[in-house]
Structures are given as structure tokens and as C-alpha cells.
Short mmCIF file of N, CA and C in Angstrom, two decimals:
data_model
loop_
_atom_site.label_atom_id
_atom_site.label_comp_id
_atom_site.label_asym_id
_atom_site.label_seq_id
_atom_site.Cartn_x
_atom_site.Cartn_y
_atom_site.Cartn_z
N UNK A 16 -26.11 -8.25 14.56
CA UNK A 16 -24.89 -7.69 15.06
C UNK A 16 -24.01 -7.27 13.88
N UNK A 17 -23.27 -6.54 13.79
CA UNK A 17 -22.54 -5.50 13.07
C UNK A 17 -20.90 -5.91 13.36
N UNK A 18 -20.16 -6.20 12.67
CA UNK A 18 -19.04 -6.85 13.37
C UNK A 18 -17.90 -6.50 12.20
N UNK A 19 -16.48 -6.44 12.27
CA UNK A 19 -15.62 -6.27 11.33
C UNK A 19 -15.58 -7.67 10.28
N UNK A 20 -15.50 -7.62 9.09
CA UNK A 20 -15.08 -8.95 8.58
C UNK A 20 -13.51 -9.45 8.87
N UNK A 21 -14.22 -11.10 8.59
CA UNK A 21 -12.84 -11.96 9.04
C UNK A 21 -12.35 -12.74 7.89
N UNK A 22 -11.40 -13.51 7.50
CA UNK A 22 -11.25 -14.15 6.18
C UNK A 22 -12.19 -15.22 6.19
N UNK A 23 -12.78 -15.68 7.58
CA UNK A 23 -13.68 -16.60 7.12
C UNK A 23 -14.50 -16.61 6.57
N UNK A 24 -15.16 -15.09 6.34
CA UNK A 24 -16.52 -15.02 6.25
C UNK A 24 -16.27 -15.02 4.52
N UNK A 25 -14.97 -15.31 3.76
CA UNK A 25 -14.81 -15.52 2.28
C UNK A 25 -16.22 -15.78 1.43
N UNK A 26 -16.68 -16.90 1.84
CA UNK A 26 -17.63 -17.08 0.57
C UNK A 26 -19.12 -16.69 0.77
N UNK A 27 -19.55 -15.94 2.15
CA UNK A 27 -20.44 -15.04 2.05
C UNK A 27 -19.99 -14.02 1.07
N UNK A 28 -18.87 -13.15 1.75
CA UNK A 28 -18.90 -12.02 0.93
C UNK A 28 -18.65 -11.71 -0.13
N UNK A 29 -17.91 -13.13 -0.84
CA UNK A 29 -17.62 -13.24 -2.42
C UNK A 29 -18.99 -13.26 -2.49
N UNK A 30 -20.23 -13.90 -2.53
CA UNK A 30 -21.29 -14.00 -3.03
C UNK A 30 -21.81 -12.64 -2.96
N UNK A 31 -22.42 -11.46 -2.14
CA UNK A 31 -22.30 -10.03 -2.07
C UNK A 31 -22.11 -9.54 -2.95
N UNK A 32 -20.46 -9.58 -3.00
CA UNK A 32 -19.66 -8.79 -3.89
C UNK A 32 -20.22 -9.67 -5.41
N UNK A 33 -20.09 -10.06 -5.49
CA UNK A 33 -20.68 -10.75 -7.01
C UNK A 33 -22.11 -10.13 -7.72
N UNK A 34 -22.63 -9.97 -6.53
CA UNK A 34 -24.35 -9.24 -6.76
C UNK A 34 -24.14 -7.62 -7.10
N UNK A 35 -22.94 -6.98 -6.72
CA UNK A 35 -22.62 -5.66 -7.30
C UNK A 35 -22.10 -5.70 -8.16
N UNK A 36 -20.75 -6.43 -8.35
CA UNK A 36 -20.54 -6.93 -9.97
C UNK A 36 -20.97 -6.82 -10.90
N UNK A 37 -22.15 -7.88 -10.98
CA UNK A 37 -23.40 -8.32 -11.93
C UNK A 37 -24.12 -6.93 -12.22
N UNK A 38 -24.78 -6.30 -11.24
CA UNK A 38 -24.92 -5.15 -11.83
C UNK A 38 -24.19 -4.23 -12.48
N UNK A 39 -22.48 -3.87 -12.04
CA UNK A 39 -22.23 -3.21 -12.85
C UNK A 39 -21.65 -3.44 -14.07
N UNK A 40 -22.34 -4.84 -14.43
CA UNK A 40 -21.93 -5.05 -16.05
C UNK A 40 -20.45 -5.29 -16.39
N UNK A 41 -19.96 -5.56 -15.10
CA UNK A 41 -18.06 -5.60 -15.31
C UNK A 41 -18.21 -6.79 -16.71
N UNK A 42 -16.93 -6.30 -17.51
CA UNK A 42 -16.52 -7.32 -18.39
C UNK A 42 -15.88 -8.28 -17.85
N UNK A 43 -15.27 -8.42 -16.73
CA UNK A 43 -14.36 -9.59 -15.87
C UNK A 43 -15.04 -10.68 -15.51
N UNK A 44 -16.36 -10.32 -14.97
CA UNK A 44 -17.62 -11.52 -14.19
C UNK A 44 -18.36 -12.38 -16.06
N UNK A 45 -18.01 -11.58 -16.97
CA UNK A 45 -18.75 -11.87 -17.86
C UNK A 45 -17.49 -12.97 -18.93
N UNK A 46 -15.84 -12.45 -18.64
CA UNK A 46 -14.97 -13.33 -19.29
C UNK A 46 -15.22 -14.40 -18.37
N UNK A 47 -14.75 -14.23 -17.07
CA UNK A 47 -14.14 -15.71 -16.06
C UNK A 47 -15.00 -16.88 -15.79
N UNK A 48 -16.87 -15.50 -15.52
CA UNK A 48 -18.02 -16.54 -15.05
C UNK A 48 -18.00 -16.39 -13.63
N UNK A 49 -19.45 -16.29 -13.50
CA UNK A 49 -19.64 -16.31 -11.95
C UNK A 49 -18.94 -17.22 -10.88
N UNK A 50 -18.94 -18.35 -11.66
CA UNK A 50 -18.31 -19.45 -10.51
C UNK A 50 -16.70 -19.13 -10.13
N UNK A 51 -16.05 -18.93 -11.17
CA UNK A 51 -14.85 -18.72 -11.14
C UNK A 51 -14.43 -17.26 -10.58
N UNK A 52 -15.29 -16.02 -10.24
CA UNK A 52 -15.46 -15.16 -10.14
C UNK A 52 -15.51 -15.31 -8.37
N UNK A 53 -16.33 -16.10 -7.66
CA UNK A 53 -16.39 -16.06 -6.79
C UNK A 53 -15.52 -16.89 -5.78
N UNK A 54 -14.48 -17.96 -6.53
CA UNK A 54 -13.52 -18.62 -6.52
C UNK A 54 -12.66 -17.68 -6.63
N UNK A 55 -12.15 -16.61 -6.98
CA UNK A 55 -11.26 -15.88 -6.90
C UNK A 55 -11.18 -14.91 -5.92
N UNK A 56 -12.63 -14.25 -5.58
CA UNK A 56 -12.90 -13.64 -4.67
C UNK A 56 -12.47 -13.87 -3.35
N UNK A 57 -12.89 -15.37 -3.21
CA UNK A 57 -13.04 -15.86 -1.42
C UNK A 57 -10.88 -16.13 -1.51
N UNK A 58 -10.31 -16.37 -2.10
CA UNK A 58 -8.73 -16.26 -1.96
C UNK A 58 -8.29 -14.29 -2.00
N UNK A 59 -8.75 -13.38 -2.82
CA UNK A 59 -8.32 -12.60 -2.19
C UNK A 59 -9.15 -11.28 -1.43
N UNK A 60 -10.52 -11.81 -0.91
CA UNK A 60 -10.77 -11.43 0.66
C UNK A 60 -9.74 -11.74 1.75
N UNK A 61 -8.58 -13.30 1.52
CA UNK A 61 -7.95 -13.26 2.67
C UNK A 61 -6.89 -12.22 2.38
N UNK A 62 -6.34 -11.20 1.56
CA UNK A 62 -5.50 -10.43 1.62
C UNK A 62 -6.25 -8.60 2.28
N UNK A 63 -5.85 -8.49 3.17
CA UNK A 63 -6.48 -7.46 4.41
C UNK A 63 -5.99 -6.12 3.37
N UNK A 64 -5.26 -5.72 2.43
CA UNK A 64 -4.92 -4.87 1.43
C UNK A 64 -6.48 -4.73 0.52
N UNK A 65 -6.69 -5.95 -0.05
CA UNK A 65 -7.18 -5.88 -1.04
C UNK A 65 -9.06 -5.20 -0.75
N UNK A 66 -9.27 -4.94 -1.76
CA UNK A 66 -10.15 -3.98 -2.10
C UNK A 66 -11.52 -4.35 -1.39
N UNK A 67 -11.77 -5.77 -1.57
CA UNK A 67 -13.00 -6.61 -0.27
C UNK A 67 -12.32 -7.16 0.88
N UNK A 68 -10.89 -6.91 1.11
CA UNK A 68 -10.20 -7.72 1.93
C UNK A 68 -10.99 -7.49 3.38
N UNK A 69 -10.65 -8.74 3.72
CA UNK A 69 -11.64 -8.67 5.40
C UNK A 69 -11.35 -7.36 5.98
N UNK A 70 -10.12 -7.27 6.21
CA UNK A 70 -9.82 -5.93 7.38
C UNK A 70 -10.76 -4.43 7.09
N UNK A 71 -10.85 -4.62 5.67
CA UNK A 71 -11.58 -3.57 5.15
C UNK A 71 -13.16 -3.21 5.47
N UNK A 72 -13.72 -4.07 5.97
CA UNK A 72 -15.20 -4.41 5.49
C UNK A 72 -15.65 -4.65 6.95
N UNK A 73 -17.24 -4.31 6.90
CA UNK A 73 -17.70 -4.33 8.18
C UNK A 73 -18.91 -5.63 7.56
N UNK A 74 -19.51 -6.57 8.74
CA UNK A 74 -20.71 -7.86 7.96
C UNK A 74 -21.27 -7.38 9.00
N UNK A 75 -23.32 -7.24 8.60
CA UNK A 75 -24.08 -7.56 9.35
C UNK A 75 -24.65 -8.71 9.48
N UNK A 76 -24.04 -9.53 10.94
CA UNK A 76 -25.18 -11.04 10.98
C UNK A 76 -26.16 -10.97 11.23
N UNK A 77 -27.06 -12.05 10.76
CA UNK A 77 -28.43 -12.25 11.91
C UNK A 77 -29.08 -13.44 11.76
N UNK A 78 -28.96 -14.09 12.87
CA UNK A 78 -28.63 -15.50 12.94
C UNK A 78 -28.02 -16.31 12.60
N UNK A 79 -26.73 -15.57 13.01
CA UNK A 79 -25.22 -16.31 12.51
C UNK A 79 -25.00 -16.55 11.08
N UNK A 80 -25.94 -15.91 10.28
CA UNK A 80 -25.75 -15.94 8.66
C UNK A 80 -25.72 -14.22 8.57
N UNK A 81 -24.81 -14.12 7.23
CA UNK A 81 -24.06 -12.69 6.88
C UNK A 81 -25.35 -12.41 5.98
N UNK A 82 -25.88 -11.53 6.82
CA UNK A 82 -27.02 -10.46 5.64
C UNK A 82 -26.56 -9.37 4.94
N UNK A 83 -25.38 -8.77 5.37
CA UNK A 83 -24.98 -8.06 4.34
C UNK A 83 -23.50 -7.52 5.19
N UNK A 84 -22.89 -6.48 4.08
CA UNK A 84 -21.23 -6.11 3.76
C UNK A 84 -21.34 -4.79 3.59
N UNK A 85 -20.66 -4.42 3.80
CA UNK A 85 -19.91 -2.90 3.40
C UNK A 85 -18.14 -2.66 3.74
N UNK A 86 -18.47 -2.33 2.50
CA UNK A 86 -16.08 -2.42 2.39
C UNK A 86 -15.62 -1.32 1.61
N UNK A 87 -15.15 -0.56 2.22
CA UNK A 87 -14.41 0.97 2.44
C UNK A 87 -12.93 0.94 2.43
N UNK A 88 -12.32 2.02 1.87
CA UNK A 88 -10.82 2.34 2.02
C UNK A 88 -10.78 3.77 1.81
N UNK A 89 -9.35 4.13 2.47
CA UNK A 89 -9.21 5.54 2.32
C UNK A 89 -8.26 5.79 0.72
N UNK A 90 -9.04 7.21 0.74
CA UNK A 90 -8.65 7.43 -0.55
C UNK A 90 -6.99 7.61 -1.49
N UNK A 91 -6.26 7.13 -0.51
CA UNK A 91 -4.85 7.21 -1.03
C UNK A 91 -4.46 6.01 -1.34
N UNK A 92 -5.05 5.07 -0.70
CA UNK A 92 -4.99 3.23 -0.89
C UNK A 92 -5.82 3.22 -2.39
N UNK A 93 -6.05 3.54 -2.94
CA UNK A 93 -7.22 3.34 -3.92
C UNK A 93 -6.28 2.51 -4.93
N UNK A 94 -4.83 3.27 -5.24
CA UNK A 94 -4.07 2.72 -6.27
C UNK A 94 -3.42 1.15 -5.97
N UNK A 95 -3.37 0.97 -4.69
CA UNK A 95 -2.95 -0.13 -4.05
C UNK A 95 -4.30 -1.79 -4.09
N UNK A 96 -5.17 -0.84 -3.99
CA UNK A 96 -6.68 -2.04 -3.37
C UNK A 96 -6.87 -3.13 -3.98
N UNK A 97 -6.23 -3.46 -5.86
CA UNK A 97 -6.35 -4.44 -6.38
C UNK A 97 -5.54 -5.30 -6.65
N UNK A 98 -4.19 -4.91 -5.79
CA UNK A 98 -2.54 -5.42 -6.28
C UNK A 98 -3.33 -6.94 -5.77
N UNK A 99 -4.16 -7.33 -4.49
CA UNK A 99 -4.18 -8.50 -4.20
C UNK A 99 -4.60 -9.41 -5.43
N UNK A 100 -5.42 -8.42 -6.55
CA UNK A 100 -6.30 -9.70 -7.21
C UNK A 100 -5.37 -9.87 -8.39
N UNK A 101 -4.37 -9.12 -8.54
CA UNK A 101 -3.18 -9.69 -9.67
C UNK A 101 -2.64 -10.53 -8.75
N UNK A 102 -2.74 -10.71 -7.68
CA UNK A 102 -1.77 -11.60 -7.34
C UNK A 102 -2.50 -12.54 -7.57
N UNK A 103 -3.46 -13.01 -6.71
CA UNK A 103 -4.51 -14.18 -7.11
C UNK A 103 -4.51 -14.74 -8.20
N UNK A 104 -4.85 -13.68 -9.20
CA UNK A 104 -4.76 -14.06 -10.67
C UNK A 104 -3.91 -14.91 -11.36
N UNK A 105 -2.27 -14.23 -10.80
CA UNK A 105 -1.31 -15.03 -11.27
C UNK A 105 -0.96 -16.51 -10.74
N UNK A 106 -1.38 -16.62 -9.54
CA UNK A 106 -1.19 -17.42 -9.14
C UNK A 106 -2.13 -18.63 -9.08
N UNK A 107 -3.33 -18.43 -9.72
CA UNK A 107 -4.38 -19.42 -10.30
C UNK A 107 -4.08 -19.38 -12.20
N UNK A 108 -3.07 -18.79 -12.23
CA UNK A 108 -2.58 -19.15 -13.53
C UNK A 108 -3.72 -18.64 -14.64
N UNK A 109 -3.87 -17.33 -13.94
CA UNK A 109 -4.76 -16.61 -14.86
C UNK A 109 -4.08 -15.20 -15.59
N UNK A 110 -4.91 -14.30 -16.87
CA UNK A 110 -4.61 -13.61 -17.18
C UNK A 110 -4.81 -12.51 -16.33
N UNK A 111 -3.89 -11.45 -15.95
CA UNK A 111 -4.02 -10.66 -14.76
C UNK A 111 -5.09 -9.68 -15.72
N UNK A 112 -5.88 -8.87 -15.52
CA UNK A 112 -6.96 -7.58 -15.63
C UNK A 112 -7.44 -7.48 -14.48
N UNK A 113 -7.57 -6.28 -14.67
CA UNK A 113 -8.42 -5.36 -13.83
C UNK A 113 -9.92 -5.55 -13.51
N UNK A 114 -10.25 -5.53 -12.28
CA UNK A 114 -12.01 -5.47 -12.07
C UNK A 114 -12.57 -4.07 -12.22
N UNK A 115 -11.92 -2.81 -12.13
CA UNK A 115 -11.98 -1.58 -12.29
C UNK A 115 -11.05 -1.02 -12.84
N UNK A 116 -11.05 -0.15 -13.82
CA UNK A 116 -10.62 0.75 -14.29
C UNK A 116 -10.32 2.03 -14.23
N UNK A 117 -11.32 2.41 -13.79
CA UNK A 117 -11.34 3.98 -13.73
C UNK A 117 -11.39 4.23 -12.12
N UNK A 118 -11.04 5.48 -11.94
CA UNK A 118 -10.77 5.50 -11.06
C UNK A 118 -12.19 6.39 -9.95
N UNK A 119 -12.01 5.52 -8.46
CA UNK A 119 -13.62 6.29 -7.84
C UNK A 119 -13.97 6.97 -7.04
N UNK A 120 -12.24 7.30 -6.34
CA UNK A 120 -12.28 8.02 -4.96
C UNK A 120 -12.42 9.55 -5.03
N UNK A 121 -12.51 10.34 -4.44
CA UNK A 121 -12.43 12.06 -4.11
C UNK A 121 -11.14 12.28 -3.20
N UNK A 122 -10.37 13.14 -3.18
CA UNK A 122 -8.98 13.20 -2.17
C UNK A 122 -9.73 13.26 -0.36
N UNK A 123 -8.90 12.96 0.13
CA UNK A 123 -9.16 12.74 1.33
C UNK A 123 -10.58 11.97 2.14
N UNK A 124 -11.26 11.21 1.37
CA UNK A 124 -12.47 10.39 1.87
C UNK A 124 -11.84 9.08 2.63
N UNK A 125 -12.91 8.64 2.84
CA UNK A 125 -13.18 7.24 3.00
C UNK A 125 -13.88 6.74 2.23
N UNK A 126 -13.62 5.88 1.23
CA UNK A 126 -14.03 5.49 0.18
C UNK A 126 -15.16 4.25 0.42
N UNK A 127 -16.40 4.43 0.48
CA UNK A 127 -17.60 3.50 0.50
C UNK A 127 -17.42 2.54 -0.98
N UNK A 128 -16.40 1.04 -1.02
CA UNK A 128 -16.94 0.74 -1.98
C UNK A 128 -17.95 -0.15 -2.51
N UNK A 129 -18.18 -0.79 -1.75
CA UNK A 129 -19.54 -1.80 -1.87
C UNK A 129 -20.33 -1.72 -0.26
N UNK A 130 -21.84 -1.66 -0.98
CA UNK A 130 -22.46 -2.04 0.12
C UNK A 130 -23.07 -2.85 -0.24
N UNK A 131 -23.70 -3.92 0.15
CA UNK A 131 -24.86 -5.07 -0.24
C UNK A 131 -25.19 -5.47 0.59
N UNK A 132 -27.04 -5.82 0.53
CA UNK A 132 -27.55 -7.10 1.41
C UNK A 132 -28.38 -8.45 0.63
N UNK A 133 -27.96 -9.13 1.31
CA UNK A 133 -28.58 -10.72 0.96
C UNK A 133 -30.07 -10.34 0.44
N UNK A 134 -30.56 -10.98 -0.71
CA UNK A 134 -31.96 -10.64 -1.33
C UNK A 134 -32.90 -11.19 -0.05
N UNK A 135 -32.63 -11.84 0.85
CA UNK A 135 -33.44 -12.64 1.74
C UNK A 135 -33.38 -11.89 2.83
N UNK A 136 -32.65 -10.73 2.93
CA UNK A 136 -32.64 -10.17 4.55
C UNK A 136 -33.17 -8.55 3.65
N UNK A 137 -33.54 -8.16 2.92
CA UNK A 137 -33.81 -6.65 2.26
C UNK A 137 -35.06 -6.08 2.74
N UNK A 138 -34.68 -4.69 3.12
CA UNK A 138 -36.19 -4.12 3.25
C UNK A 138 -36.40 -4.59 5.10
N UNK A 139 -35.00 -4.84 5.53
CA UNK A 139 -35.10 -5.11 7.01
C UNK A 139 -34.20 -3.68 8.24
N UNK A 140 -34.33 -2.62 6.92
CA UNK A 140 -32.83 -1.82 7.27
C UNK A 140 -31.83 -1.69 7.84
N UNK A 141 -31.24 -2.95 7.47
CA UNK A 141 -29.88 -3.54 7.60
C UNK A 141 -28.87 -2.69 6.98
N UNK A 142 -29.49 -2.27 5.10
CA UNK A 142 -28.34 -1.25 4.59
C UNK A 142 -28.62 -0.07 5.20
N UNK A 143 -29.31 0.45 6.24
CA UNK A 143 -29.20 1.44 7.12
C UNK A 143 -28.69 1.54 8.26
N UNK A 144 -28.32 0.11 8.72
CA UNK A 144 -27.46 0.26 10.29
C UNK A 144 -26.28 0.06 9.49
N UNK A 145 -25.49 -0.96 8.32
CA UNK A 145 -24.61 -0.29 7.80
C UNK A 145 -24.21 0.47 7.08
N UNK A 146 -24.82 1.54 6.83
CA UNK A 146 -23.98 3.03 6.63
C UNK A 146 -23.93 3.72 8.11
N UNK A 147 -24.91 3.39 8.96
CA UNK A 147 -24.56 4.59 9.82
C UNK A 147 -22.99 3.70 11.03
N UNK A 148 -22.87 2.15 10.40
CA UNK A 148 -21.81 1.64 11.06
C UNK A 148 -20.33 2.54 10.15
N UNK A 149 -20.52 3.26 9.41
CA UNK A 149 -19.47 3.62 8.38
C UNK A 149 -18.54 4.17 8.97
N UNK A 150 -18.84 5.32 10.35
CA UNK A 150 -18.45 6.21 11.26
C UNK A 150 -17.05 5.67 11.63
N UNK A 151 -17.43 4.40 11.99
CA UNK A 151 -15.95 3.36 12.89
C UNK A 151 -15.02 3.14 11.61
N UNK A 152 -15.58 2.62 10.52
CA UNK A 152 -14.56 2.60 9.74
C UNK A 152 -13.48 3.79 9.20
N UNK A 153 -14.24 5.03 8.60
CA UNK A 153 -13.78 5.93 8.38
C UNK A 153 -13.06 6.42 9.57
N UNK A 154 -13.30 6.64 11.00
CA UNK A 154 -12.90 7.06 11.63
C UNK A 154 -11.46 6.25 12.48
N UNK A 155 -11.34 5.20 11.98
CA UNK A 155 -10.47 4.26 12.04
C UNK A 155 -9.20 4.59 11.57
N UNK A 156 -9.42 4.90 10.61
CA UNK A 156 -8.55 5.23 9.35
C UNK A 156 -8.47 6.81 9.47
N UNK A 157 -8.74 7.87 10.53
CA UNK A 157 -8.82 8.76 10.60
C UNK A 157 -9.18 9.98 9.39
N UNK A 158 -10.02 9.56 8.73
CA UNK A 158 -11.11 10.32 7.78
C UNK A 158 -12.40 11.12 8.40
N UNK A 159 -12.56 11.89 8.28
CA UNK A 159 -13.53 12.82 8.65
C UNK A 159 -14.76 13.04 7.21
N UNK A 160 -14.54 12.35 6.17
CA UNK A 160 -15.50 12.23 4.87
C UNK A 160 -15.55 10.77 4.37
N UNK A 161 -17.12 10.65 4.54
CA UNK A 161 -17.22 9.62 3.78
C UNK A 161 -17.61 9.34 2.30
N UNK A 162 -17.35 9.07 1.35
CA UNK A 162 -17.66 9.10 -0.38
C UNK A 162 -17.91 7.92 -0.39
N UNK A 163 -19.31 7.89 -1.79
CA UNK A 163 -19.18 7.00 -2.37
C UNK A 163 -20.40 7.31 -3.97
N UNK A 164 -20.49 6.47 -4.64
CA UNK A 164 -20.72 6.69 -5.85
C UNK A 164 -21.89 5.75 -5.84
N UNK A 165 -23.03 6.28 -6.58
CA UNK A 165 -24.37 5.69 -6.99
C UNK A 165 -24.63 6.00 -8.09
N UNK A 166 -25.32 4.93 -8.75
CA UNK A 166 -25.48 4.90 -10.43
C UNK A 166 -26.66 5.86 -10.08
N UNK A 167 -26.78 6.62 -11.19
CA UNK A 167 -27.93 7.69 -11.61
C UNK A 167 -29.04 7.15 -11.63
N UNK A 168 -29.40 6.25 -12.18
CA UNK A 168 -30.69 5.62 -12.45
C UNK A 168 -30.99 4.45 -11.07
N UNK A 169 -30.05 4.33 -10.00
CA UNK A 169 -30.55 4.11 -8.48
C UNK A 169 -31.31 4.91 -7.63
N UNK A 170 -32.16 5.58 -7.75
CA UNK A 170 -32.80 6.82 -7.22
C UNK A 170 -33.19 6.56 -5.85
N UNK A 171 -33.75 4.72 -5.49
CA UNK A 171 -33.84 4.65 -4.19
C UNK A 171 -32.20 4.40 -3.55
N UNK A 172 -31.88 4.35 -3.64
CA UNK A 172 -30.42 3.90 -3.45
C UNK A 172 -29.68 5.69 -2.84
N UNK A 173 -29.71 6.46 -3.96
CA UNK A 173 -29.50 8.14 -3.33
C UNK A 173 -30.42 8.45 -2.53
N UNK A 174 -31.59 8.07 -2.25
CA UNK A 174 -32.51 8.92 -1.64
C UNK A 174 -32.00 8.22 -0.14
N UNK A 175 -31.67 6.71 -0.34
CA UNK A 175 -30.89 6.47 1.47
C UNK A 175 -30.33 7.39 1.68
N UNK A 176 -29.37 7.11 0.82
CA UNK A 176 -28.18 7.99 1.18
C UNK A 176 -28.12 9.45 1.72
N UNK A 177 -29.28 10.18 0.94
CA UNK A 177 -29.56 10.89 1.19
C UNK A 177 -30.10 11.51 2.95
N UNK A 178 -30.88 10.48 3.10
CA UNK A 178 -31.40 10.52 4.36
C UNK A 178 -30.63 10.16 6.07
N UNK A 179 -29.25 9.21 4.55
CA UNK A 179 -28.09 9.23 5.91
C UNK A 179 -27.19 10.38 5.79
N UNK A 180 -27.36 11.31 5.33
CA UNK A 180 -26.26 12.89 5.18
C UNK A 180 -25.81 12.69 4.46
N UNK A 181 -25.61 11.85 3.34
CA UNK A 181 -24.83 12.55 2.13
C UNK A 181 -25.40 13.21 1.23
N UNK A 182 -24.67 14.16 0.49
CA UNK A 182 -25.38 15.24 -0.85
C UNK A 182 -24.22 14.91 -1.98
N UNK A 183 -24.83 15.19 -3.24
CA UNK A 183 -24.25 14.73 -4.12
C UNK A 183 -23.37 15.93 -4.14
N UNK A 184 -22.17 15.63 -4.70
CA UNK A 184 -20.74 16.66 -4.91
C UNK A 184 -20.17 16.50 -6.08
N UNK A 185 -20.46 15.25 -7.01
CA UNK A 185 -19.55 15.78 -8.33
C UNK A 185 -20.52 14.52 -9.20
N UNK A 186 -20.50 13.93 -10.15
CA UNK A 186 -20.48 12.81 -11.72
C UNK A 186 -19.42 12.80 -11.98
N UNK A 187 -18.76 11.11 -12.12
CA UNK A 187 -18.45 10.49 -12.83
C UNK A 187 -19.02 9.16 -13.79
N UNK A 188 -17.61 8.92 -14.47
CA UNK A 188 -18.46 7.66 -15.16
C UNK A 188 -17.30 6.70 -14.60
N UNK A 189 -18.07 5.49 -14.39
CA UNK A 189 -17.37 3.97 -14.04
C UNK A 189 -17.88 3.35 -15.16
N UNK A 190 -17.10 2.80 -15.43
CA UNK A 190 -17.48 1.16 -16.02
C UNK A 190 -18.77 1.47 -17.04
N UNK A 191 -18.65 2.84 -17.72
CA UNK A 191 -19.60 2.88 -18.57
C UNK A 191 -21.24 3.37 -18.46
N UNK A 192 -21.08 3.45 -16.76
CA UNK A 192 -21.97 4.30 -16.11
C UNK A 192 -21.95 5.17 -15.72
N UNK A 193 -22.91 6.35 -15.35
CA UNK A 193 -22.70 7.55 -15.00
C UNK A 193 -23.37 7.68 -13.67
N UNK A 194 -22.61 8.23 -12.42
CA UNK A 194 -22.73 7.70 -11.09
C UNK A 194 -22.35 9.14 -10.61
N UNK A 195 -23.50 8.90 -9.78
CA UNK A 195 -23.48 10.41 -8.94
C UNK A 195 -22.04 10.35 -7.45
N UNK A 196 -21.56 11.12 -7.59
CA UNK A 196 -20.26 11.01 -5.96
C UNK A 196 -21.16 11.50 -5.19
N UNK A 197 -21.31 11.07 -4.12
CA UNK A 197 -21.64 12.04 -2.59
C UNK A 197 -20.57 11.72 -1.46
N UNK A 198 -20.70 12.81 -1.08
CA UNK A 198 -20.50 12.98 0.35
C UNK A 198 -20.83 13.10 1.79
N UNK A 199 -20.24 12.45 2.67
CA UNK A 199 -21.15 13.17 4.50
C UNK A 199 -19.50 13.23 5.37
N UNK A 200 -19.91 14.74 5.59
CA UNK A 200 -18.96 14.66 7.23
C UNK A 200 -19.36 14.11 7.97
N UNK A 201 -17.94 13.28 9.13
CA UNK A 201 -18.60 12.98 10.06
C UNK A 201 -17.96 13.12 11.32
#
């Protein structure tokens, strides 16, 4: 089942979100540490603003365990999405930085920013019922485009995408990578 996230579902989806992290080599997961990384996470998933915040994010269960996430915002929130984790930050009496830097949206999208599934549920096309769950989100938020960004050297990763309607529309670089943008109307 396909369902909106709730703050409970915190330390599933900190764990998720940690597995995209890790790949993208953030310097933040590599100062704080995973543990502490995902300790920060599950406090600001409960802020519905913030960038994994529940309200944002759709979980697929199956058998009452979270196989996977996808967490989207529209592209004008983009400057807003991390105010939650300075807050967090400060208030675990940490040094405030950034988990992102650069910036990932296209004007007027719906911004796809993480998708992930549990290494134990993969290859069940789960990350295929959530993208095509993307529709409700974006359309929620009254967006008619959905964006999102794939590292270049993910080739199975574009070729989903591909096969769910998006085409690539521009390169940028994140975090030191160079990541194809696509797009799908919907």
C-alpha cells in the first residue's frame, strides 16, 4: 500500500534518506556520522516544511514495514525546505550547515527529491508504483511537471525514469556530481 508519510514513520525514513546521502558523498553524513545523522533526521521529518518532512513524502508498505519513500516539493519551497534542519541543529546544540548546497529545482516543477527502497524489498517494482504515485503529490500542490535529477553514471536509474515519461531537459552539478534534470507532464 502506498500511503502519505506520518511523523511516525521517522526512523524508517531517516534510514532511506541516509542510503541517498551515503551515495551522494555529502560532507555532512561524513562530519556528524551516520548515527548522529539519522538522529537528526527522525526530529526533523516531524517538521511537515522540511525537506523529508512527513507531509512531503509518500511510503510504500508491505507488511506493515516501509519498503520505500519518495519526498517531493514544489519548486518555490526549495529555499524554505531546510530551515527545519537549522533548527534541529541548533537546538541539539549543533553547528548549523547545510545538507545541500546548490541548488536542484527547475521553475515551476514538483520537485522529486529522494526516492529510495529498502535493499530487502528491490527489484519488486515498488520504485515503480512510486513514481507513478508522484501524480497525487504534484498534483496536490497543483503542479502539472514533475523534475528530478539523476547522477549520470545511474543509467539504470534514467532508463526508469525514462520508461515512466520523463526526458532529460538540462545538467547540473550537485554536490560535486554531474546529474542529468528530467522532466514529465502530467
Amino acid at each position: 500500500m502506498i500511503r502519505f508519510a506520518t511523523s511516525e514513520d521517522g526512523l524508517a525514513i531517516a534510514k532511506l534518506v541516509l542510503v541517498i546521502l551515503k551515495d551522494m558523498e555529502l560532507p555532512f553524513v561524513k562530519e556528524v556520522g551516520e548515527e548522529k545523522t539519522i538522529e537528526i533526521l527522525i526530529e526533523a521529518v516531524k517538521d511537515p516544511t522540511y525537506r523529508y518532512g512527513y507531509k512531503r513524502g509518500l511510503v510504500k508498505e508491505v507488511d506493515g514495514e516501509i519498503a520505500g519513500i519518495a519526498f517531493g516539493y514544489p519548486a518555490e519551497e526549495e529555499a524554505i525546505v531546510d530551515d527545519a534542519l537549522a533548527r534541529v541543529l541548533k537546538e541539539m546544540g549543533m553547528t548549523e550547515r547545510p545538507l545541500f548546497i546548490d541548488p536542484e529545482t527547475f521553475p515551476n516543477e514538483w520537485y522529486l527529491d529522494t526516492i529510495c527502497v529498502d535493499e530487502a524489498f528491490r527489484g519488486q517494482g515498488i520504485g515503480s508504483e512510486l513514481l507513478d504515485a508522484l501524480d497525487k503529490m504534484a498534483k496536490r500542490e497543483a503542479k502539472s511537471v514533475i523534475g528530478l535529477c539523476v547522477d549520470q553514471v545511474n543509467l539504470d536509474a534514467q532508463r526508469l525514469y525514462e520508461r515512466k515519461g520523463f526526458a532529460v531537459v538540462g545538467e547540473q552539478m550537485l554536490s560535486g556530481h554531474k546529474y542529468n534534470h528530467m522532466q514529465k507532464n502530467i
